[in-house]
Amino acid sequence: MKPPSRARPYQQIDVFIDSFFFCPSCTTWRTTRPLRPTSRRALSTSRQSASTVSSHTAVNATKNVPARYKQLYEALGDVRKKASAQVNLSRLQLALQGLESETPITRVAVLGLNVQETARRLVRLLLADPLEDEGPWEKQMVDQRADSSQGLIVRYGQPPNPSLPQPRASIPVLQVPSSVLERTNMEILVSTIPALGDGELLQGAHTVTPDAFLSPSVGTPTAATGRQVSISQPVHSTMLVTKGLDELMSAAELLASTNFIALEDRKSVQVVVNLEDTMTKAPRQVLIVDASKAEEGLAAIRRSVTEARTYEHKWVDSGMPSLSSWLTSASAARSEGAIPAPVKTLISSLLTNATRNMQAQAALEARSSAARTLSFSTRTNLEASIEEFSRNAHQELQSGLASAWSSRNWRKLAWYKLFWRVDDVGLIIADLVTNAWLPRTERAVYELSGRLSQAGISPMDVPQVDRVSSPMAGAEVITEPTQVLRAHADVATDPPVEPVVVNRTGRAEIEMVPISQPVPFSSTISNTRAAYMNRAITSLTSTAQQIVLKTLSLTGLSAGLSGLTYVSVAGSVYEAGTIVALGTAFALWRMQGDWLKATRSLEQGLHEEGKSVIRRIVGRMRDLVEHGSKVVEDKVEVQSRREAEDAVLRAREELDRLK
């Protein structure tokens, strides 16, 4: 027989060293090591483990929604996107979770009024197994030292090992091995709901929302800083537990003050009152139980099986069977039909609330828009005032300019007086335009602007600016860089501009065009007067100087020509005087004609500019009054509201299809 080789142990040691002692940054180790043959079983095991690496909590994991629920699931997703402001998102998320499984978990809330003592006792009686001894969870359920400010979630499961570290949760979770929870596929939230105070009772009805019952806020464990956060816990149904007639009356006041928009929400809330030693019949809306009698019966059967009859009598007399029946009917495990009843009721209530909320929002916006509109009498008065303003303004324009052209100051600028009054043209024109061009109309604009402001209309005008543009430096136009200080100075002094793409030279260029910013009506006439006066003074002064210079030039030229004629033709004084007279007469005639043309242009320009300003102010005022008399809704808001309504309507159709 061949002796065993001693190199095998050393090879195993080498493999062990190579496997654990290597440089992580070296990438050649994996490529240089030869692949060792592995068995098929090991290979299949490795493949199987690799296929289950991804967790169900991955971000990109898809929801396994049943095929018959998929369209409704997508419709509710659209509701969450487009109508998130009109629905309770936590309850909507619970509805979506109910559609992700064929057997969804039903969440039921057992709420005590201000305290949890009675609620915990009833939950313990509902979940306890009479044929088993008292479990640790029962003692924990009725522990008086439990913090009543926090909620408790009861789920089916085995109690965790106390020797192992317990997972931290925002809300305490109690695992209960109860057949009721397993059979009904249910989890129970035990918490409290505050009763109404005296101040809230005086405010009247509808001061509480249904979310206080169907999405109660549960306090988280107190942090080291003493801060406690409330978390909304949506449920399908709620059991409101009271103790005694006093708490029952408080619960009735609380329900009466709740604005149940959807009928499904009111049906999902059941009132239970714990009355000990009473035989009163319960109305249909209230369940009456006797927790003490039920606890006596449970203790009796746990002492001995022979006391089963005593347990049965006490259990039936305590009213607990009706409570168990309600709990079973609230479960989705017993539902028959295309969609579980609790999930269907939850979705229906959500869609009803969304529809009512959208209707209320639309009505509120309509009332707000109607309040901002003008009344018929106000509109009539404003339109009459605008008509009177227009008529008075045109009359003042004609009479004011007519008196200005016949005034003494204007006669100072006669054509033959330009020789010694050429420097007074600017002062005289400024005085005439300031005192004769719409002074009373400007004051009337102030008055009418005040009346518009009183009616809720902003008296603003959009001026017609001259689109004097300066080409913006582009890639082909720049010859040298602009200095930073000069750029800042231009930005600080130039009017606001906006870039505009133009094509004038065969290529696209960007030009900076002044922005038309709205200005108050009160400054429209003064701004127009100042701008036109500057242009008129500059133009007429330059024209007067040119006319005087031309006249003197022609007169001097004719005098020189006459002197030349006198020298060339001896003794021809008559001919020389004739040339001087004709030249001077022609110069004065031309001077008169040019000046009359310039003054007539000024008169027509002022008249046309005045009519243009009046028409623009009157037209803008009429537009503002007309716009203020209409209800103008924002297109974005209208579109978003229409999309939300369509999403809710589609979800309602998909829900009706599954009936």
Coordinates of N, CA, C and O in Angstrom, one line a residue, residues 385-446:
S385 N -67.7 107.6 -13.7 CA -66.6 108.5 -13.4 C -65.5 108.5 -14.4 O -65.0 109.5 -14.8
I386 N -65.3 107.3 -15.0 CA -64.3 107.3 -16.1 C -64.8 108.0 -17.3 O -64.0 108.7 -18.0
E387 N -66.0 107.9 -17.7 CA -66.6 108.6 -18.8 C -66.5 110.1 -18.6 O -66.1 110.9 -19.5
E388 N -66.9 110.6 -17.4 CA -66.8 112.0 -17.1 C -65.3 112.5 -17.1 O -65.0 113.6 -17.6
F389 N -64.4 111.6 -16.6 CA -63.0 112.0 -16.6 C -62.5 112.1 -18.1 O -61.8 113.1 -18.4
S390 N -62.9 111.2 -19.0 CA -62.5 111.3 -20.4 C -63.0 112.6 -21.0 O -62.3 113.3 -21.8
R391 N -64.3 112.9 -20.8 CA -64.9 114.1 -21.4 C -64.2 115.3 -20.9 O -63.8 116.2 -21.7
N392 N -64.0 115.5 -19.6 CA -63.3 116.7 -19.1 C -61.9 116.8 -19.5 O -61.4 117.9 -19.8
A393 N -61.2 115.6 -19.7 CA -59.8 115.7 -20.1 C -59.7 116.2 -21.5 O -58.8 117.0 -21.8
H394 N -60.5 115.7 -22.4 CA -60.4 116.2 -23.8 C -60.8 117.7 -23.9 O -60.2 118.4 -24.7
Q395 N -61.8 118.1 -23.1 CA -62.2 119.5 -23.2 C -61.0 120.4 -22.6 O -60.7 121.4 -23.2
E396 N -60.4 119.9 -21.6 CA -59.3 120.7 -21.0 C -58.1 120.7 -22.0 O -57.4 121.8 -22.1
L397 N -57.9 119.6 -22.7 CA -56.8 119.6 -23.6 C -57.0 120.6 -24.7 O -56.0 121.4 -25.1
Q398 N -58.2 120.7 -25.3 CA -58.4 121.7 -26.4 C -58.4 123.1 -25.9 O -57.8 124.0 -26.5
S399 N -59.1 123.4 -24.8 CA -59.1 124.7 -24.3 C -57.8 125.2 -23.7 O -57.4 126.3 -23.9
G400 N -57.1 124.3 -23.1 CA -55.8 124.7 -22.5 C -54.8 125.0 -23.6 O -54.0 126.0 -23.5
L401 N -54.7 124.2 -24.6 CA -53.7 124.5 -25.7 C -54.2 125.7 -26.5 O -53.3 126.5 -27.0
A402 N -55.5 125.9 -26.7 CA -55.9 127.1 -27.4 C -55.6 128.4 -26.7 O -55.1 129.3 -27.3
S403 N -55.7 128.4 -25.4 CA -55.3 129.5 -24.6 C -53.8 129.7 -24.5 O -53.3 130.8 -24.5
A404 N -53.1 128.6 -24.6 CA -51.6 128.7 -24.6 C -51.1 129.3 -25.9 O -50.2 130.2 -25.8
W405 N -51.7 128.9 -27.0 CA -51.2 129.5 -28.3 C -51.6 131.0 -28.5 O -51.0 131.7 -29.3
S406 N -52.6 131.4 -27.8 CA -53.0 132.8 -27.9 C -52.5 133.7 -26.7 O -52.9 134.8 -26.6
S407 N -51.6 133.1 -25.9 CA -51.1 133.8 -24.7 C -50.0 134.8 -25.1 O -49.4 134.7 -26.2
R408 N -49.7 135.6 -24.2 CA -48.6 136.6 -24.4 C -47.2 135.9 -24.5 O -46.4 136.3 -25.2
N409 N -47.0 134.9 -23.7 CA -45.7 134.2 -23.7 C -45.4 133.6 -25.0 O -44.3 133.6 -25.5
W410 N -46.5 133.0 -25.6 CA -46.3 132.4 -26.9 C -46.0 133.4 -28.0 O -45.3 133.1 -28.9
R411 N -46.6 134.6 -27.9 CA -46.4 135.6 -28.9 C -45.0 136.2 -28.8 O -44.5 136.8 -29.7
K412 N -44.3 135.9 -27.6 CA -42.9 136.4 -27.5 C -42.0 135.6 -28.5 O -40.9 136.0 -28.8
L413 N -42.5 134.4 -28.9 CA -41.7 133.6 -29.8 C -42.2 133.7 -31.3 O -42.1 132.8 -32.1
A414 N -42.6 135.0 -31.6 CA -42.9 135.2 -33.0 C -41.6 135.1 -33.9 O -40.5 135.3 -33.4
W415 N -41.8 134.8 -35.1 CA -40.6 134.5 -36.0 C -39.7 135.7 -36.1 O -38.5 135.5 -36.1
Y416 N -40.2 136.9 -36.1 CA -39.3 138.0 -36.2 C -38.6 138.4 -34.9 O -37.7 139.2 -34.9
K417 N -39.0 137.7 -33.7 CA -38.4 138.0 -32.5 C -37.3 137.0 -32.1 O -36.8 137.0 -31.0
L418 N -37.1 136.0 -33.0 CA -36.1 135.0 -32.7 C -34.7 135.5 -32.6 O -33.9 134.9 -32.0
F419 N -34.4 136.7 -33.2 CA -33.1 137.2 -33.2 C -32.6 137.5 -31.8 O -31.4 137.3 -31.5
W420 N -33.5 138.0 -31.0 CA -33.1 138.3 -29.6 C -33.8 137.4 -28.5 O -33.5 137.6 -27.4
R421 N -34.7 136.5 -29.0 CA -35.3 135.5 -28.0 C -35.0 134.1 -28.3 O -35.7 133.2 -27.8
V422 N -34.0 133.8 -29.1 CA -33.6 132.5 -29.4 C -33.2 131.7 -28.2 O -33.4 130.4 -28.1
D423 N -32.6 132.4 -27.2 CA -32.2 131.7 -26.0 C -33.3 131.5 -25.0 O -33.2 130.7 -24.0
D424 N -34.5 132.1 -25.2 CA -35.6 132.0 -24.3 C -36.6 130.9 -24.7 O -37.7 130.8 -24.1
V425 N -36.3 130.2 -25.8 CA -37.3 129.2 -26.3 C -37.6 128.1 -25.3 O -38.7 127.8 -25.0
G426 N -36.5 127.6 -24.7 CA -36.7 126.5 -23.7 C -37.5 126.9 -22.5 O -38.4 126.2 -22.1
L427 N -37.3 128.1 -22.0 CA -38.0 128.6 -20.8 C -39.5 128.8 -21.1 O -40.4 128.5 -20.3
I428 N -39.8 129.4 -22.3 CA -41.1 129.7 -22.6 C -41.9 128.5 -22.9 O -43.1 128.3 -22.4
I429 N -41.3 127.5 -23.6 CA -42.1 126.3 -23.9 C -42.3 125.5 -22.6 O -43.4 124.9 -22.4
A430 N -41.3 125.5 -21.7 CA -41.5 124.8 -20.4 C -42.6 125.4 -19.6 O -43.5 124.7 -19.0
D431 N -42.7 126.7 -19.6 CA -43.8 127.4 -18.8 C -45.1 127.1 -19.5 O -46.1 126.8 -18.8
L432 N -45.2 127.1 -20.8 CA -46.5 126.9 -21.5 C -47.0 125.4 -21.3 O -48.2 125.2 -20.9
V433 N -46.1 124.5 -21.4 CA -46.5 123.1 -21.3 C -46.9 122.7 -19.9 O -47.8 122.0 -19.6
T434 N -46.1 123.3 -18.9 CA -46.4 122.9 -17.5 C -47.8 123.5 -17.1 O -48.5 122.8 -16.4
N435 N -48.1 124.7 -17.5 CA -49.4 125.3 -17.1 C -50.6 125.1 -18.0 O -51.7 125.3 -17.5
A436 N -50.4 124.7 -19.2 CA -51.5 124.5 -20.1 C -51.8 123.1 -20.6 O -52.9 122.9 -21.1
W437 N -50.9 122.2 -20.3 CA -51.0 120.8 -20.8 C -51.6 119.9 -19.7 O -50.8 119.4 -18.9
L438 N -52.9 119.8 -19.6 CA -53.6 118.8 -18.7 C -53.2 119.0 -17.2 O -53.0 118.0 -16.5
P439 N -53.2 120.2 -16.6 CA -53.0 120.3 -15.2 C -54.1 119.8 -14.3 O -53.9 119.1 -13.3
R440 N -55.4 120.1 -14.7 CA -56.5 119.7 -14.0 C -56.8 118.2 -14.2 O -57.2 117.5 -13.3
T441 N -56.5 117.7 -15.4 CA -56.6 116.3 -15.6 C -55.7 115.4 -14.7 O -56.0 114.3 -14.2
E442 N -54.5 116.0 -14.5 CA -53.6 115.3 -13.6 C -54.1 115.2 -12.2 O -54.0 114.1 -11.5
R443 N -54.7 116.2 -11.7 CA -55.3 116.1 -10.4 C -56.5 115.2 -10.4 O -56.8 114.5 -9.4
A444 N -57.3 115.2 -11.5 CA -58.4 114.2 -11.6 C -58.0 112.8 -11.6 O -58.7 111.9 -11.1
V445 N -56.8 112.5 -12.1 CA -56.2 111.2 -12.1 C -56.0 110.7 -10.7 O -56.2 109.6 -10.3
Y446 N -55.5 111.6 -9.9 CA -55.2 111.3 -8.5 C -56.5 110.9 -7.8 O -56.6 109.9 -7.0

